[in-house]
CSV table of C-alpha atoms and ligand atoms in Angstrom, one decimal:
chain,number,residue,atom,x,y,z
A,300,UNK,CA,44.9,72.0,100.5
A,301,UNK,CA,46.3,71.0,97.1
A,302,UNK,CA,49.8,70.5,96.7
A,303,UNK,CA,49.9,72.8,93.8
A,304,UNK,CA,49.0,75.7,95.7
A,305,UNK,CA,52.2,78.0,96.7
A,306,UNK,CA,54.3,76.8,100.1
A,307,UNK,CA,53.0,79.8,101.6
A,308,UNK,CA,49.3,79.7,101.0
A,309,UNK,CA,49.5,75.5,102.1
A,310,UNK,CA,52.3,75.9,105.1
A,311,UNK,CA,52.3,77.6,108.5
A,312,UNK,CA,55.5,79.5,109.3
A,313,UNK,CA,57.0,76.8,111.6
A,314,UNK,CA,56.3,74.3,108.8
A,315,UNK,CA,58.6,76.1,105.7
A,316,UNK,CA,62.1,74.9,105.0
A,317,UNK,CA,64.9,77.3,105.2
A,318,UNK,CA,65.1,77.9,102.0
A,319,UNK,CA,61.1,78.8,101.8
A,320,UNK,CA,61.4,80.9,105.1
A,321,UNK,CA,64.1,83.0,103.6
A,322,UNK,CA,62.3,83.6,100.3
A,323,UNK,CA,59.7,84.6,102.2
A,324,UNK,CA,61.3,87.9,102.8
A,325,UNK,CA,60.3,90.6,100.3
A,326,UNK,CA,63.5,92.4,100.4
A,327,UNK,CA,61.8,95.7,101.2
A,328,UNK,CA,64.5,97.0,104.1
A,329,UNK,CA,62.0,98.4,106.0
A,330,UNK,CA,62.7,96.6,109.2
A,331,UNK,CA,66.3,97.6,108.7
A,332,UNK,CA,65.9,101.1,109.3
A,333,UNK,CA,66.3,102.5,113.2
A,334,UNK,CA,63.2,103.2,115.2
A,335,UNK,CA,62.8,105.1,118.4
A,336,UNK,CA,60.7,103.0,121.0
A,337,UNK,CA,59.5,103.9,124.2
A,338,UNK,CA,60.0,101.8,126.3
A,339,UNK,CA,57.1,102.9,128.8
A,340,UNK,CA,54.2,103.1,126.0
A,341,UNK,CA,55.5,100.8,123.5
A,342,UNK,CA,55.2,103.3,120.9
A,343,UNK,CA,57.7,103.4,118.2
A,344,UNK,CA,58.6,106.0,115.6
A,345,UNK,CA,60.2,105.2,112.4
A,346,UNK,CA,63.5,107.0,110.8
A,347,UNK,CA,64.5,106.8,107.6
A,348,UNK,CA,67.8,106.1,109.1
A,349,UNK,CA,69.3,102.9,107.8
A,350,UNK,CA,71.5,100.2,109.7
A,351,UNK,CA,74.7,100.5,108.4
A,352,UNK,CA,74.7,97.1,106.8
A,353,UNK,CA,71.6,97.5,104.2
A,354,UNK,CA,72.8,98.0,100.9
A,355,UNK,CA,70.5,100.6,99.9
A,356,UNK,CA,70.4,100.1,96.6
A,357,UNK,CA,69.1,96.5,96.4
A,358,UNK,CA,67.6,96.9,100.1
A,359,UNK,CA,69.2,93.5,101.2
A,360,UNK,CA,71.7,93.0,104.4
A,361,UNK,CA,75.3,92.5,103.1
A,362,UNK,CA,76.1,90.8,106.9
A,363,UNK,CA,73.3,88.5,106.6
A,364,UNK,CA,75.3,85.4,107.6
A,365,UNK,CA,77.0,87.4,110.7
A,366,UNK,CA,74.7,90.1,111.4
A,367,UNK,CA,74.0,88.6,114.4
A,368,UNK,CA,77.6,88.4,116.0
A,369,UNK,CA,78.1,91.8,114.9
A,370,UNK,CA,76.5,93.7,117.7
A,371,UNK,CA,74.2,95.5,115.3
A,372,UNK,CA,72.0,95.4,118.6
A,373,UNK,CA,68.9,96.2,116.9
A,374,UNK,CA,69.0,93.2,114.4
A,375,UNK,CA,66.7,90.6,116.0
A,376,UNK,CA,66.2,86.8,115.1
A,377,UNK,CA,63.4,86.6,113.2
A,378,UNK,CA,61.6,83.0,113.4
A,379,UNK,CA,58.3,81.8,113.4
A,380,UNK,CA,58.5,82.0,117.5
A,381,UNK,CA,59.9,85.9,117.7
A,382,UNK,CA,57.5,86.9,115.1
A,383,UNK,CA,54.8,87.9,117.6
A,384,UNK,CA,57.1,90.1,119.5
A,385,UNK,CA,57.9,91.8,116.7
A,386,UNK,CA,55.1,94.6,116.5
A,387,UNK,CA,57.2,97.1,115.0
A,388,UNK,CA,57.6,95.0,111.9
A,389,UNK,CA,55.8,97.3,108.8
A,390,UNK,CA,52.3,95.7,107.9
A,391,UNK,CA,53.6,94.8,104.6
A,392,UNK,CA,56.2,92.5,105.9
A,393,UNK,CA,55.5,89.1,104.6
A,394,UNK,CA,56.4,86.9,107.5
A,395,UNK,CA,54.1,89.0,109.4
A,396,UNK,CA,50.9,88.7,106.8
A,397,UNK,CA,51.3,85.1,106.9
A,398,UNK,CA,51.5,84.6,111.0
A,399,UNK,CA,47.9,86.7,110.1
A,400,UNK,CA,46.7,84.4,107.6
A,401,UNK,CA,47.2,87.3,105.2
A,402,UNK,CA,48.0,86.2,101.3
A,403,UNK,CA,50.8,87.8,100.0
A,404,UNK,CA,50.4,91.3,97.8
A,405,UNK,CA,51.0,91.2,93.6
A,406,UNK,CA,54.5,93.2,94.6
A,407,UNK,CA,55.8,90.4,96.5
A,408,UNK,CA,58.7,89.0,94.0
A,409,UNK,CA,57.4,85.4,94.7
A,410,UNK,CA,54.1,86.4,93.5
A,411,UNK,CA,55.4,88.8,90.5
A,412,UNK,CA,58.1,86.7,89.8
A,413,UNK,CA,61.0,89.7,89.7
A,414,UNK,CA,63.0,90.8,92.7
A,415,UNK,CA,62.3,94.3,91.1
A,416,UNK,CA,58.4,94.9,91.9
A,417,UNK,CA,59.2,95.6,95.9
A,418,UNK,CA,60.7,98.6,94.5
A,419,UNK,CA,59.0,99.5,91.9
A,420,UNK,CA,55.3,99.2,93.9
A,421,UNK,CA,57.2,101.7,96.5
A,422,UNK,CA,57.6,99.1,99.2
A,423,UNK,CA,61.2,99.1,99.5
A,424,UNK,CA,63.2,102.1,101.3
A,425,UNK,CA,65.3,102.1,98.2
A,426,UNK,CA,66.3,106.2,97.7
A,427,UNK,CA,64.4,107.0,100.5
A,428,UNK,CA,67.4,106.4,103.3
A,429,UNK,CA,70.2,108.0,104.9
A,430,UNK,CA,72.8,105.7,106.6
A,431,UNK,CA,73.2,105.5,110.3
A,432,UNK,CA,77.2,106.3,109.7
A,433,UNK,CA,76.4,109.8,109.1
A,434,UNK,CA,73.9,110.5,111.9
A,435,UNK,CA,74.6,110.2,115.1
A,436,UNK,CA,72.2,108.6,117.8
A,437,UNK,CA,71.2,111.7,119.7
A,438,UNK,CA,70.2,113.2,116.6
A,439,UNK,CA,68.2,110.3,115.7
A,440,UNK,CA,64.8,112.3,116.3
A,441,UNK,CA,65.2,114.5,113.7
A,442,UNK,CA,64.6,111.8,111.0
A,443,UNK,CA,61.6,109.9,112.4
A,444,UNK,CA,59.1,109.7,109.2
A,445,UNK,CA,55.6,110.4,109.3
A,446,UNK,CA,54.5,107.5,107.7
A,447,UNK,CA,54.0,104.3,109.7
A,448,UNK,CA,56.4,101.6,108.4
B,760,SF4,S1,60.1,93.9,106.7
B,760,SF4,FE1,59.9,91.7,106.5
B,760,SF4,S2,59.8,91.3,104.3
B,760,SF4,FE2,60.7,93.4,104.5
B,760,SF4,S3,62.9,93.0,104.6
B,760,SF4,FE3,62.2,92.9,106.7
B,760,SF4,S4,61.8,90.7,107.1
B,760,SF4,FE4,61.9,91.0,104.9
B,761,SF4,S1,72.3,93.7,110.1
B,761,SF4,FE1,70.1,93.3,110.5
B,761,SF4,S2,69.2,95.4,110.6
B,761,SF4,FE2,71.2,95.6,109.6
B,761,SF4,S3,70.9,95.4,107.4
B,761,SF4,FE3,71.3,93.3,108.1
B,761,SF4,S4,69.3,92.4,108.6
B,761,SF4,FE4,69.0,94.7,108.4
């Protein structure tokens, strides 16, 4: 493949360097907000409930570097070995469309070239959460969203 095509359309996941793995994220939130998974089917039902540390206004983690230390028990590892497991991540998610040999969409900011088409498209969760501070676990059900993130 030519050189000149884009990192992504030329390299596999385990092949990107950090910095084109993490520009590969979209910045949509969606895998940032609290889902219910049962744990005997595997089914898992999506909230508009968002982790405490996504800045809902620009839909990015503000605990990036030590969201991981933080006991935010639902923030996973993402890498090009976890991704697989990952089944609850939304269809959209670009990490997830390449490990599918998916192209990215027009809304994706590398393809658009401005951070602000995620939101604009209606990708991002941007005005569309409530943070997890205010809602208590048990009352978690109450919030699941009908539409399949
Ligand atoms: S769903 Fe994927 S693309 Fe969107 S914020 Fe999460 S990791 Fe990034
Ligand atoms: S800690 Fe994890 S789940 Fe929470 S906002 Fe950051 S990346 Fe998203």
């Amino acid at each position: 493949m030519s050189e000149k095509e884009p990192f992504w359309k030329r390299k596999t996941l385990f092949e990107m360097t950090p910095w084109e793995w993490e520009s590969l994220c979209d910045g949509c939130g969606r895998c940032c907000l609290r889902r219910l998974i049962d744990k005997d089917t595997g089914d898992y039902y999506v909230t508009c409930v968002s982790c405490r540390f996504l800045d809902t206004e620009t839909c990015r983690c503000t605990a990036y570097e030590r969201r991981l230390t933080q006991k935010v028990t639902e923030c996973l590892p993402l890498g090009p070995l976890t991704i697989g497991e990952y089944y609850w991540l939304p269809n959209s998610c670009a990490y997830r469309r390449i490990a599918a040999g998916k192209d990215l969409q027009w809304w994706h900011p590398l393809v658009s070239g401005d951070p602000e088409t995620v939101h604009t498209a209606g990708i991002s969760v941007r005005g569309k959460t409530v943070c997890e501070t205010y809602v208590p676990s048990e009352a978690l059900e109450a919030y699941i969203i009908s539409e399949k993130l």
